[in-house]
Short mmCIF file of C-alpha atoms and ligand atoms in Angstrom, two decimals:
data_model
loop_
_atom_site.label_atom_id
_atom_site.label_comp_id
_atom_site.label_asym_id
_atom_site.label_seq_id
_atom_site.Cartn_x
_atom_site.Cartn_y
_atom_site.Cartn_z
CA UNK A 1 -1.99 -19.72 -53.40
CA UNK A 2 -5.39 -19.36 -54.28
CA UNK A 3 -7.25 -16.02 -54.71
CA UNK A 4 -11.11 -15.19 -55.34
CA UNK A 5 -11.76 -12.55 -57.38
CA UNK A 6 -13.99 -11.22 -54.83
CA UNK A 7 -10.89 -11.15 -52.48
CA UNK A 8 -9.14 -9.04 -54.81
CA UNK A 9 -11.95 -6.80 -55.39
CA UNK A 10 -11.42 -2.64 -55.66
CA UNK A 11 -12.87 -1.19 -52.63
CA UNK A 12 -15.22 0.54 -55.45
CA UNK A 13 -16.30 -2.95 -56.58
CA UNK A 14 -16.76 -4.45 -53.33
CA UNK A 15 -18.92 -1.46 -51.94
CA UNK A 16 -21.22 -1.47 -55.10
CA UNK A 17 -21.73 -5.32 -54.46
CA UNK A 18 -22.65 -4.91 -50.35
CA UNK A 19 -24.63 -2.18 -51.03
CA UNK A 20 -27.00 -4.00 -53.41
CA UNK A 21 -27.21 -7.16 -51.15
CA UNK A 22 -27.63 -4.43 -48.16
CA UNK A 23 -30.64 -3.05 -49.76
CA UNK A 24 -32.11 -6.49 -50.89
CA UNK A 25 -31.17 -7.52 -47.18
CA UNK A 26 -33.40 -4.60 -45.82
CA UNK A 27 -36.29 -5.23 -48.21
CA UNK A 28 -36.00 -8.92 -46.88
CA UNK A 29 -36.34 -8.17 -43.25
CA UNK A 30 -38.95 -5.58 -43.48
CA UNK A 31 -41.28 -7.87 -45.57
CA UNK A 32 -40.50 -10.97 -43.66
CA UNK A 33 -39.72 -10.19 -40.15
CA UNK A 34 -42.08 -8.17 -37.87
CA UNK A 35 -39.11 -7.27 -35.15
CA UNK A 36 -37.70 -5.35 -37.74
CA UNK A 37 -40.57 -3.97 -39.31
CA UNK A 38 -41.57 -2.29 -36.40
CA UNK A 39 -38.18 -1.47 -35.54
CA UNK A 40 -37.82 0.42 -39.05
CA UNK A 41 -41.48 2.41 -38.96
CA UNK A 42 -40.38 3.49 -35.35
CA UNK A 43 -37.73 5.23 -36.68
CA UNK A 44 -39.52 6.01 -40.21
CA UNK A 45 -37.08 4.31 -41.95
CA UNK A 46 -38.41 2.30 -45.12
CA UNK A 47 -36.13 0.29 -47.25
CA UNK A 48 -36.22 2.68 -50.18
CA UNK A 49 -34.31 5.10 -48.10
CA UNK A 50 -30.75 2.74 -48.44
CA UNK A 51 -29.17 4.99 -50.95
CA UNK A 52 -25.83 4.37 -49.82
CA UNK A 53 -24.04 2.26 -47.46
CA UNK A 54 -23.38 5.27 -45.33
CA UNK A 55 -27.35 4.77 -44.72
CA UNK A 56 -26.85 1.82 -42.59
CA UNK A 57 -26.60 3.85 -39.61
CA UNK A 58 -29.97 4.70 -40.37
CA UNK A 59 -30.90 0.87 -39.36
CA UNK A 60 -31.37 -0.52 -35.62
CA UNK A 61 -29.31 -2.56 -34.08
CA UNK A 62 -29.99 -6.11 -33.18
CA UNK A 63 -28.88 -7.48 -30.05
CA UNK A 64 -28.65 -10.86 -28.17
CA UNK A 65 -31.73 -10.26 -26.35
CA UNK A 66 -33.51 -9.57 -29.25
CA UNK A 67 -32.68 -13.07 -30.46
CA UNK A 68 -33.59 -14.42 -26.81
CA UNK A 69 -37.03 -12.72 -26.47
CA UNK A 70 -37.91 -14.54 -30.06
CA UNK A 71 -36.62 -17.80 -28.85
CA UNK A 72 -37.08 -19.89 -30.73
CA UNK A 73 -37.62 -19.43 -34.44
CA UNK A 74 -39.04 -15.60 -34.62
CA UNK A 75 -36.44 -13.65 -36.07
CA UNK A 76 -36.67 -15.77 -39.35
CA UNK A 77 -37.58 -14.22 -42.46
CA UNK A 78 -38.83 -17.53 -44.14
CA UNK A 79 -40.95 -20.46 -42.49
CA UNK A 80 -38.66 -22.93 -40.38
CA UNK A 81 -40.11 -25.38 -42.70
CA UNK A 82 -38.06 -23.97 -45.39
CA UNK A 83 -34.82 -24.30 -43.65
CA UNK A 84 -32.46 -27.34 -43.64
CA UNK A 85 -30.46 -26.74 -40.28
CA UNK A 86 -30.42 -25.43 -37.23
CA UNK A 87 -27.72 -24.84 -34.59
CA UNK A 88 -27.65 -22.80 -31.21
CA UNK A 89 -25.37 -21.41 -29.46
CA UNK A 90 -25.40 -22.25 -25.36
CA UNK A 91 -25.81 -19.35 -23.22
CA UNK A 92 -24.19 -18.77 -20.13
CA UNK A 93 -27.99 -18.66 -18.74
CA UNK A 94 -30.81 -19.72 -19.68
CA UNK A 95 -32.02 -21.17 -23.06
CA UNK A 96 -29.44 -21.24 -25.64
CA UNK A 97 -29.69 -18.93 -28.91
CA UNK A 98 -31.56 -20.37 -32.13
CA UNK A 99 -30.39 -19.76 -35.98
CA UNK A 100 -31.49 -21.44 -39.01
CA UNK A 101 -30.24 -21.86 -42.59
CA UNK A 102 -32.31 -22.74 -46.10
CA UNK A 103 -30.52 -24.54 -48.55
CA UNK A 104 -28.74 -21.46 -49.94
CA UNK A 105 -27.72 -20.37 -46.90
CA UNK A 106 -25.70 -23.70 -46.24
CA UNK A 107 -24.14 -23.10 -49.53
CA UNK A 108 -22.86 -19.53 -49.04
CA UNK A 109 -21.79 -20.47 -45.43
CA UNK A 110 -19.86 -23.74 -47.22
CA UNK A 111 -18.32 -21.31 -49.44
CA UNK A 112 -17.14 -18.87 -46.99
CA UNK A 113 -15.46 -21.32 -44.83
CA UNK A 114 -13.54 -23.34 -47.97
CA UNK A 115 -12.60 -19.74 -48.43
CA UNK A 116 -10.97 -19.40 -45.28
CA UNK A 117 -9.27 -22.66 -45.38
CA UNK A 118 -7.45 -21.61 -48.33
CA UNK A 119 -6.63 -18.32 -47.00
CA UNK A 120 -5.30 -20.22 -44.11
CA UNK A 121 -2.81 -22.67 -46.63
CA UNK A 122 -5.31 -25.36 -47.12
CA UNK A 123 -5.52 -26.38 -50.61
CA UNK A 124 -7.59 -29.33 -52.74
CA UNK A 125 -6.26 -32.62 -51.58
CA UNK A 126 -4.95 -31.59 -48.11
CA UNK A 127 -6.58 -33.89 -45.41
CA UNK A 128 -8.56 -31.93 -42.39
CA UNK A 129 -8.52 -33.16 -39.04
CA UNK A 130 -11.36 -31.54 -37.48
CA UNK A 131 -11.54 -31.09 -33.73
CA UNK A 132 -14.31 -28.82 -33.24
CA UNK A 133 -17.29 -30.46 -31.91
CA UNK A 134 -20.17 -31.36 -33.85
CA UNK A 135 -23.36 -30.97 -32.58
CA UNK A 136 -25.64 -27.53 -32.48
CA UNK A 137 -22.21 -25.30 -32.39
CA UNK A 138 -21.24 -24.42 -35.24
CA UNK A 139 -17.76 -25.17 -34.96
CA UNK A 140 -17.80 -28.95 -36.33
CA UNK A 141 -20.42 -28.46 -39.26
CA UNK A 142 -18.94 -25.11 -40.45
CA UNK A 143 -15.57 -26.44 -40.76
CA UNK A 144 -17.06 -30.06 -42.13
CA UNK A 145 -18.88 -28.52 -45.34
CA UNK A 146 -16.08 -25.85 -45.82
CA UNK A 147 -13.65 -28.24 -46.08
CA UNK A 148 -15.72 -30.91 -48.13
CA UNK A 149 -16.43 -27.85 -50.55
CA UNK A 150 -12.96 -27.03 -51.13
CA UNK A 151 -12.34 -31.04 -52.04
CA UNK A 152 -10.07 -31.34 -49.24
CA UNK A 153 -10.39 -35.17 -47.20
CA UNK A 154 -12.39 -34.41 -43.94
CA UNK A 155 -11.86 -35.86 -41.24
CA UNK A 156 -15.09 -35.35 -38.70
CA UNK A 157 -12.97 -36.10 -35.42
CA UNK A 158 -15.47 -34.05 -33.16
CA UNK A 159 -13.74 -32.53 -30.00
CA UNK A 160 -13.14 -34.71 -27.25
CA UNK A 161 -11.09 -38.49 -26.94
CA UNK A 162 -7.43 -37.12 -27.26
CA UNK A 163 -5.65 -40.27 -27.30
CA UNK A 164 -8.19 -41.01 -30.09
CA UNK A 165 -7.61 -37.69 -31.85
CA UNK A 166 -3.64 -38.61 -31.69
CA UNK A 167 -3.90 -42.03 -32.81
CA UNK A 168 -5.95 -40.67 -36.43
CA UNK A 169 -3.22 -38.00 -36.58
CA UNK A 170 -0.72 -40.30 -36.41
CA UNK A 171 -2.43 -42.52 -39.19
CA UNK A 172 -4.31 -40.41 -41.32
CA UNK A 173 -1.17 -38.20 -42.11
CA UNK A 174 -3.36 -34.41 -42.06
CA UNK A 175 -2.26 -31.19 -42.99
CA UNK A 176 -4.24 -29.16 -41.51
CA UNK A 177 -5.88 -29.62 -37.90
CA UNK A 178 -8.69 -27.18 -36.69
CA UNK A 179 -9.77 -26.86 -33.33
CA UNK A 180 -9.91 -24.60 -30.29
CA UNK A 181 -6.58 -23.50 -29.46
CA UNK A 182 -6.62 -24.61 -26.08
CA UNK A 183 -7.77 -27.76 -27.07
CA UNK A 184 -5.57 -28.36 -29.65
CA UNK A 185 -2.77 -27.72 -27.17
CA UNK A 186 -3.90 -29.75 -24.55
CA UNK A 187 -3.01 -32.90 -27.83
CA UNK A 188 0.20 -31.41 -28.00
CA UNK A 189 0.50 -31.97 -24.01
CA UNK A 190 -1.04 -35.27 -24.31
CA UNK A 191 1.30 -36.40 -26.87
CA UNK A 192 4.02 -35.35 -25.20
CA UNK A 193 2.96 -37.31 -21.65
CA UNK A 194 2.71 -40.13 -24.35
CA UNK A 195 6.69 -39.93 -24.96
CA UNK A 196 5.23 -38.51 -28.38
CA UNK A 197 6.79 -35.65 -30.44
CA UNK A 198 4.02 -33.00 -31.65
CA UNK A 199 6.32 -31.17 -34.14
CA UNK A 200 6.77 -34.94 -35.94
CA UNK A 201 3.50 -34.92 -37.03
CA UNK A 202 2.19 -34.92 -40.81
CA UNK A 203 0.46 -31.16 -39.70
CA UNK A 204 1.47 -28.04 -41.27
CA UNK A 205 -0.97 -25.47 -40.72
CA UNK A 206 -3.47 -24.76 -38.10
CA UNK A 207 -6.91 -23.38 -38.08
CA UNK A 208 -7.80 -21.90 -34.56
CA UNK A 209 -10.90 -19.78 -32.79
CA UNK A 210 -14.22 -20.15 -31.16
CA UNK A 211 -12.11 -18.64 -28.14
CA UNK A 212 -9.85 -15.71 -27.58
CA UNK A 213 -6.45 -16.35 -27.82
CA UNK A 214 -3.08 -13.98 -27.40
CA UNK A 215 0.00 -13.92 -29.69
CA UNK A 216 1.73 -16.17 -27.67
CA UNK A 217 -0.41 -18.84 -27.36
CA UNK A 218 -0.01 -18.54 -31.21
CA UNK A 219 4.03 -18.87 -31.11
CA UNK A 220 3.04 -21.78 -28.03
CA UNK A 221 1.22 -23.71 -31.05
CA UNK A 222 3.46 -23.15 -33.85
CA UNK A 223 6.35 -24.51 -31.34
CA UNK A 224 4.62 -27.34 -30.14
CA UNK A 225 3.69 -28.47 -33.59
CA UNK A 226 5.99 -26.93 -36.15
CA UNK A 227 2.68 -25.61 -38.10
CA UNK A 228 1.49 -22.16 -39.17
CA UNK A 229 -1.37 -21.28 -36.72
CA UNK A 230 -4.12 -19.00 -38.26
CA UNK A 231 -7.23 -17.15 -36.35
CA UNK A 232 -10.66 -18.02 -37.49
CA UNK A 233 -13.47 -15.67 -36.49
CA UNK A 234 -16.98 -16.07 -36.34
CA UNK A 235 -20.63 -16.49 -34.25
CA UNK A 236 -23.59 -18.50 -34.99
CA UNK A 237 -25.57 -15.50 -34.86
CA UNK A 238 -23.55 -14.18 -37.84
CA UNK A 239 -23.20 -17.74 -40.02
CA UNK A 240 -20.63 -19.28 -38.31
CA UNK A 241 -17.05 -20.11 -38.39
CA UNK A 242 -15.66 -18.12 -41.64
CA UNK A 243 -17.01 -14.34 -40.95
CA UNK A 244 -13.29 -13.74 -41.01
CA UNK A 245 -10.05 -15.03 -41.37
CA UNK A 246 -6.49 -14.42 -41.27
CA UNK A 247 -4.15 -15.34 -44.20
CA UNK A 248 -1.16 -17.87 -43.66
CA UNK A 249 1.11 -14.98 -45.79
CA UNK A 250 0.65 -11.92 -43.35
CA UNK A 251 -0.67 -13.64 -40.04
CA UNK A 252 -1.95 -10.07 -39.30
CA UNK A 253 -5.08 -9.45 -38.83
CA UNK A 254 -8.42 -11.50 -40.29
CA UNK A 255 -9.87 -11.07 -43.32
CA UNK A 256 -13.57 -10.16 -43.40
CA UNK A 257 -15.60 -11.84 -46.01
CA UNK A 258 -17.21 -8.72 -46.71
CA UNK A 259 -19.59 -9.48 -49.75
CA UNK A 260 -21.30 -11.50 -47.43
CA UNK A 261 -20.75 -9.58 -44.12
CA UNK A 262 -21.16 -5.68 -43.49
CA UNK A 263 -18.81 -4.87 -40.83
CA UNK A 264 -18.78 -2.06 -38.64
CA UNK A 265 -17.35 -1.16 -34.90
CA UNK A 266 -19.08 0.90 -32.80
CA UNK A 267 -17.75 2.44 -29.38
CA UNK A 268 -20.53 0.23 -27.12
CA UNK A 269 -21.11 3.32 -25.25
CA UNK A 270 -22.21 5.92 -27.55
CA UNK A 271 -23.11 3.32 -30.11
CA UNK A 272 -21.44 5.42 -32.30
CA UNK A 273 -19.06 4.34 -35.10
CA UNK A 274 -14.97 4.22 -33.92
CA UNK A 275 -12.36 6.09 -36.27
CA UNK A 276 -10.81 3.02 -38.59
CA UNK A 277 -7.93 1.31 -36.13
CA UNK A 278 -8.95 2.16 -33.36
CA UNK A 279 -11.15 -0.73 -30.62
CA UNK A 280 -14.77 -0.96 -29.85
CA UNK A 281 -17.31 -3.32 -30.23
CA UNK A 282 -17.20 -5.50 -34.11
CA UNK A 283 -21.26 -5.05 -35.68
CA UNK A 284 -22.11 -7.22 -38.72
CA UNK A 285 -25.11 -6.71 -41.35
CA UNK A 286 -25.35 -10.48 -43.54
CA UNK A 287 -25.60 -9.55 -46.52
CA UNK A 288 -26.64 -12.49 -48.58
CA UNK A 289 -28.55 -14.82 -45.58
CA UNK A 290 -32.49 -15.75 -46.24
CA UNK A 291 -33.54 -17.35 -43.27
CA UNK A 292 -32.25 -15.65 -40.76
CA UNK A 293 -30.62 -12.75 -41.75
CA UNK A 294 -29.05 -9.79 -38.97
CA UNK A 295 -29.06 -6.46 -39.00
CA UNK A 296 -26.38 -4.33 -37.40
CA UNK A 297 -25.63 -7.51 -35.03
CA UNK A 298 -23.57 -6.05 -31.63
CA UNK A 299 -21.07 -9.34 -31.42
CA UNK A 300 -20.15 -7.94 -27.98
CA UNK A 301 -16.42 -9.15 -28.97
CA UNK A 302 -14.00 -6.03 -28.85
CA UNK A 303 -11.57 -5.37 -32.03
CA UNK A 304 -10.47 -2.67 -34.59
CA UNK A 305 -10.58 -2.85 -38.32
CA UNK A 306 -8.23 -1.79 -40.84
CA UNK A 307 -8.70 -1.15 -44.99
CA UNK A 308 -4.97 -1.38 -45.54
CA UNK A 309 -3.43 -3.74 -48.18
CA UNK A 310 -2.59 -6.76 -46.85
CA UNK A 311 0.94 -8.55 -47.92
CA UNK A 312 -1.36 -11.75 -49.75
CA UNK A 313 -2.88 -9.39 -52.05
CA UNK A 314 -6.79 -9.62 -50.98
CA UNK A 315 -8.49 -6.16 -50.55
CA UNK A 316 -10.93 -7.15 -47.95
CA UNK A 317 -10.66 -5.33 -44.86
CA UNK A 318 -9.15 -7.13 -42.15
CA UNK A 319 -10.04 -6.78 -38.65
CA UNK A 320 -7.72 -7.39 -35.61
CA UNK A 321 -7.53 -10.44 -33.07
CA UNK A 322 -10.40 -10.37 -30.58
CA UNK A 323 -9.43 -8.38 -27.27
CA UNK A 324 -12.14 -10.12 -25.45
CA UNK A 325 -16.15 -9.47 -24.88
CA UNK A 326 -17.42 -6.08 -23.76
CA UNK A 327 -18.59 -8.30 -21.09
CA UNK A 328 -15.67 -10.23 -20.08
CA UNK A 329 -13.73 -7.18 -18.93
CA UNK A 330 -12.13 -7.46 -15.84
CA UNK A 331 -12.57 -4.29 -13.95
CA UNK A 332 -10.12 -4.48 -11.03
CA UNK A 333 -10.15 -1.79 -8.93
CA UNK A 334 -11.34 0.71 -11.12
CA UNK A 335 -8.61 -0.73 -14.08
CA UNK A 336 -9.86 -2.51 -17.27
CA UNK A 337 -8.23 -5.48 -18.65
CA UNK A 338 -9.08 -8.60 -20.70
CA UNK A 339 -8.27 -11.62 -19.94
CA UNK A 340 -6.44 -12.04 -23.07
CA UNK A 341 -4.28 -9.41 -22.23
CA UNK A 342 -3.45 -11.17 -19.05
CA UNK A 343 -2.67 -14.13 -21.01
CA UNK A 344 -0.05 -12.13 -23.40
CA UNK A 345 1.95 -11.34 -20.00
CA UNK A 346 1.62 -14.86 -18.56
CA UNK A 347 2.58 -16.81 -21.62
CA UNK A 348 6.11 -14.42 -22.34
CA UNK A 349 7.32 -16.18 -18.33
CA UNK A 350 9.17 -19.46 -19.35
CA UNK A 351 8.70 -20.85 -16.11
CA UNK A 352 4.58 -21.20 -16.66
CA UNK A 353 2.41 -23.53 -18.50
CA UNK A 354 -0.22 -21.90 -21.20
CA UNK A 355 -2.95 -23.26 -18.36
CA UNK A 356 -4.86 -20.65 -16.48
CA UNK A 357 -8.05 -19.47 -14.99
CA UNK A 358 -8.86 -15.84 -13.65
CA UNK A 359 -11.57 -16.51 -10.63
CA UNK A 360 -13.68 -13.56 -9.46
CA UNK A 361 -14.65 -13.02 -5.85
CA UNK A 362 -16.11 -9.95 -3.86
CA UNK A 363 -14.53 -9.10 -0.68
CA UNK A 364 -17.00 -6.70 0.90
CA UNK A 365 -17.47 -4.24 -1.75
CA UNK A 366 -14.39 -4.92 -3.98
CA UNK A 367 -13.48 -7.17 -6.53
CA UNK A 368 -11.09 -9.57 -6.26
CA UNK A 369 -9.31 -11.73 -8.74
CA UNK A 370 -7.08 -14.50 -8.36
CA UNK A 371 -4.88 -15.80 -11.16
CA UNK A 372 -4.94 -19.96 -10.90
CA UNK A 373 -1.82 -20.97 -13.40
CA UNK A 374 0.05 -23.78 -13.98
CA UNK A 375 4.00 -24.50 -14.05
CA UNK A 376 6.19 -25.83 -16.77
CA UNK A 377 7.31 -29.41 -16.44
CA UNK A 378 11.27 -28.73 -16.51
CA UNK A 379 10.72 -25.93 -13.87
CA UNK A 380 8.55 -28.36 -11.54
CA UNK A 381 11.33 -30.54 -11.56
CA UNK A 382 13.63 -28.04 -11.34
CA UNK A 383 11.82 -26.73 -7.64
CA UNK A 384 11.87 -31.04 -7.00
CA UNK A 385 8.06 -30.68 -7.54
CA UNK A 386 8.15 -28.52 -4.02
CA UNK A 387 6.14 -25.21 -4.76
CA UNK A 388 6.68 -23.75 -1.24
CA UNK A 389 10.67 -23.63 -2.79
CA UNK A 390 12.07 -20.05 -2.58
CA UNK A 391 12.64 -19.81 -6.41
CA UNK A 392 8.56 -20.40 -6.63
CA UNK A 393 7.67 -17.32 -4.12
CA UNK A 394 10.05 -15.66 -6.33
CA UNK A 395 8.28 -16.44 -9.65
CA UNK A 396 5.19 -15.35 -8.29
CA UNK A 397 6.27 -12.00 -7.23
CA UNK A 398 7.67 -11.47 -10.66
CA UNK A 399 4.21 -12.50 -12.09
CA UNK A 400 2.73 -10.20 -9.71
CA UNK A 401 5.34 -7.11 -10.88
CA UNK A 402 4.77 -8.24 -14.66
CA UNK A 403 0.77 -7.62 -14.55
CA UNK A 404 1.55 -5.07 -12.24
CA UNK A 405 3.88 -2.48 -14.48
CA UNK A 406 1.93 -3.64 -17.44
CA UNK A 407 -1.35 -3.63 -16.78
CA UNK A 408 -1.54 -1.49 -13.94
CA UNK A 409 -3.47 -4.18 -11.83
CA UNK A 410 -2.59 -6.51 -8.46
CA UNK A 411 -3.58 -9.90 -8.61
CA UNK A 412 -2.83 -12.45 -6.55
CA UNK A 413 -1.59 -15.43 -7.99
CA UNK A 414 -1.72 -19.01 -7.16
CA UNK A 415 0.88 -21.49 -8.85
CA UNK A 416 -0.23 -25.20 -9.04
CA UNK A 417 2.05 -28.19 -10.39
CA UNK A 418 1.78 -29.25 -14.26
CA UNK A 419 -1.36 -30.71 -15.24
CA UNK A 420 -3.71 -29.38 -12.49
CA UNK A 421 -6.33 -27.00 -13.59
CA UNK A 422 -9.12 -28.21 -15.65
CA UNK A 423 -8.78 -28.70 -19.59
CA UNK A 424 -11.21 -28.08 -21.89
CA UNK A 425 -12.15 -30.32 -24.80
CA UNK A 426 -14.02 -27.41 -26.64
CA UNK A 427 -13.79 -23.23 -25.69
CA UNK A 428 -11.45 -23.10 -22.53
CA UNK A 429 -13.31 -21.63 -19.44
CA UNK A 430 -10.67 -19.13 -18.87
CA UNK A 431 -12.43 -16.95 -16.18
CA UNK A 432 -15.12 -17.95 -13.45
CA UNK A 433 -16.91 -15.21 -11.71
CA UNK A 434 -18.03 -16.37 -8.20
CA UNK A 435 -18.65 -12.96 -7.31
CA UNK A 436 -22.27 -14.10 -6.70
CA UNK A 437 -21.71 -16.76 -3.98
CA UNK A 438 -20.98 -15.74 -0.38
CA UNK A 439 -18.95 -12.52 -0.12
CA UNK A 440 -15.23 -13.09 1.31
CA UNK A 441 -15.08 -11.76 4.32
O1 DLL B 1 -17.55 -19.92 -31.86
C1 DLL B 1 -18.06 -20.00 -34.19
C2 DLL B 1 -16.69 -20.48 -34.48
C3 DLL B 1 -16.45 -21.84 -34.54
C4 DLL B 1 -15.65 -19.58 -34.72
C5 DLL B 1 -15.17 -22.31 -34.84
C6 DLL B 1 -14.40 -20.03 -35.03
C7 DLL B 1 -14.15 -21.38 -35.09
P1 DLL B 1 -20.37 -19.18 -31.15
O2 DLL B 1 -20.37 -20.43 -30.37
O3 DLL B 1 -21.66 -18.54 -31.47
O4 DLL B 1 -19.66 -19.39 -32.53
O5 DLL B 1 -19.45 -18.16 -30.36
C8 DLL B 1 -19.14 -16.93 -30.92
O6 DLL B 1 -16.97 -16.88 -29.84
O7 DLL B 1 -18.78 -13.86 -30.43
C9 DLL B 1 -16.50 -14.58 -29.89
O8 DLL B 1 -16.76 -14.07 -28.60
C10 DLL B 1 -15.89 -15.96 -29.78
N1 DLL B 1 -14.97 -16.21 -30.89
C11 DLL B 1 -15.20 -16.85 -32.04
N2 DLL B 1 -14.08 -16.88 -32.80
C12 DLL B 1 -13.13 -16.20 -32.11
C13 DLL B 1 -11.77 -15.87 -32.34
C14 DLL B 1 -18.36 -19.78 -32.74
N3 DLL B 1 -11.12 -16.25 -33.43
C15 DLL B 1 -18.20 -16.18 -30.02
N4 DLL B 1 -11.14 -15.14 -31.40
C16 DLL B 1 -17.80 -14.84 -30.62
C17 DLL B 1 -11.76 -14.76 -30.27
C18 DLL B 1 -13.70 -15.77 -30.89
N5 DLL B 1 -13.02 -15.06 -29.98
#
């Protein structure tokens, strides 16, 4: 196992180190960036008055919109002519959101991710198969110069083409694969339809995210493949893949690469900060970033943090799997759930496939959601591929009392045979809100 120093860091050590980048962060953005500037002298806040890292609350917070109204370069603290890349992140309207890197800032980013390839198992010399798609996401490139930096043989698959993507794991022999979960388990389905054995691959660990994902898809993976699956964290806004990571040693939680990231988590509400372990919404201050650097970022992703050791030995805090977005909750009559929490339930029934889709409808005034979700093979067979068969009605009323005494919600579900709802080659569209075409009746 590898460690960085800075992983093992005292708390002590590792707060005397943010605070110094904080302040040279905060000196940065009021010199460089007007948005801020002004956003500091409203509240009277100068960087000289950083004294401590308790002062960050002094600092505003920076929000999507913020990085939408200066579409598409205004947020940078250097000249876009000084930067080497950019990559965006596609919005679910209107134009996507921008962020640039200098030279250095590829470098730290390249660092933090061959970090958390190693804290994941990957080692020197391991070969990388990785599925994340290239392009403005971050996904592909983050992963790509990670992995090159920590002298491991990349592989620059790109998402998409899974017969493709099994035929190179098949020859190339990896160790690692990295991808969206969902996508990497629609190769292990593929494979399978192929007459092909997933867990007889060359892959031993797995490095998934760019999507929520529940426990269970994790144990769905690991199965499937006979690999170690670890959580990746991160948002373009931020760096990138890499912001976090959870080890291969503990699986429990991610680690934060805090002498690059401030993290705090705020209750979205009162924007105040959350007692440590408890949920609310993840905020991140980059510490070392020059072109574009963020202060007090809301992710919008819900999770707690925790400054417990962790079994592997780093000190860094670790934060827990994303619950979901603030804006992804699912409030059914007056009850809020995630969609990930949804998919914990679903994926513990042995009769279901880890395929589904949560679609939103109004019916007059109320909301109305409808779970789409696919059967196993064996039990498709089972029913002789007839899902008007009694033991099907009976499956969904137990899927309807599961959600029901655990989540306190009544959804109606739909089953549909193996293989039927759409797959995703990159983040799975897990819910689709058609609350805004014609009201039900
Ligand atoms: O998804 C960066 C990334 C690439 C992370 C590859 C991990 C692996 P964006 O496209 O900007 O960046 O989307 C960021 O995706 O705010 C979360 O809502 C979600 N997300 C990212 N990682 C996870 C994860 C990349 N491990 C948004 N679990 C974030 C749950 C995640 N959600």
């Amino acid at each position: 196992m590898i460690l960085h120093r800075i992983e093992t860091a005292s708390r002590a050590e590792m707060e005397a180190l943010q605070l110094e980048r904080l302040q040279q962060t905060v000196k940065r953005v009021y010199e460089h960036v007007p948005f801020y500037r002004q956003k500091l002298d409203e509240n009277g806040v100068k960087p000289e008055h950083i004294r401590t890292l308790d002062d960050v609350k002094k600092l505003p917070f920076t929000t999507k919109k913020d990085l939408r109204d200066h579409y598409p370069f205004g947020m940078l603290a250097v000249r876009i002519q000084d930067c080497i890349r950019v990559h965006a992140s596609s919005g679910t309207s209107g134009k996507p959101t921008v962020v640039a890197y200098t030279k250095n800032d590829i470098d730290h980013w390249a660092d933090v991710v061959a970090r958390a390839i190693t804290i994941a198992g990957g080692e020197p010399g391991h070969i990388v198969h990785n599925a994340y798609g290239y392009g403005l996401f971050t996904g592909g490139l983050g992963l790509h110069y990670g992995s090159e930096r920590l002298g491991a043989v990349t592989v620059p698959v790109s998402g998409g083409n899974t017969d493709r993507q099994i035929m190179i794991i098949e020859d190339f022999q990896p160790d690692i694969i990295c991808g969206t979960p969902s996508y990497v388990l629609n190769i292990a389905e593929r494979m399978k339809e192929l007459g092909k054995d997933p867990r007889k691959t060359s892959l031993k660990y797995g490095i998934f995210g760019a999507e929520p994902w529940s426990e269970e898809m994790r144990r769905a993976l690991e199965e499937e493949f006979a690999i170690k699956a670890c959580d990746i964290y991160g948002l373009s806004e931020v760096i990138g893949p890499g912001v976090a990571m959870e080890c291969h040693e503990a699986q429990n939680g991610l680690h934060v690469a805090e002498d690059h990231f401030f993290v705090e988590v705020i209750n979205p509400k009162t924007l105040e900060p959350v007692e440590e372990g408890e949920e609310g919404e993840l905020v991140f201050t980059s510490l070392t970033k020059e072109a574009f650097p963020v202060i007090r970022y809301r992710t919008g992703d819900v999770a707690s943090i925790t400054k417990e050791r962790c079994i592997c030995g780093r000190t860094t805090i670790r934060m827990s799997r994303i619950k979901g977005r603030v804006d992804d909750m699912l409030i059914i009559r007056g009850v809020n759930v995630f969609p990930s929490e949804i998919e914990h339930h679903l994926l513990t029934v042995p009769e279901l496939a880890p395929h589904y889709q949560l679609h939103l409808f109004r019916k007059g005034t109320l909301d109305v959601v409808e779970l789409q979700v696919e059967v196993c093979d064996r039990f498709y067979q089972e029913v002789g591929g007839n899902l008007h068969d009694e033991r099907v009605h009976s499956l969904v009323k137990e899927i309807q009392y599961l959600l029901k005494t655990n989540l306190l919600v009544s959804i109606d579900v739909h089953v549909h045979p193996p293989r039927s709802l759409p797959r995703s080659e990159g983040k799975a569209v897990r819910v689709v809100d058609r609350r805004k075409e014609k009201a039900l009746l």
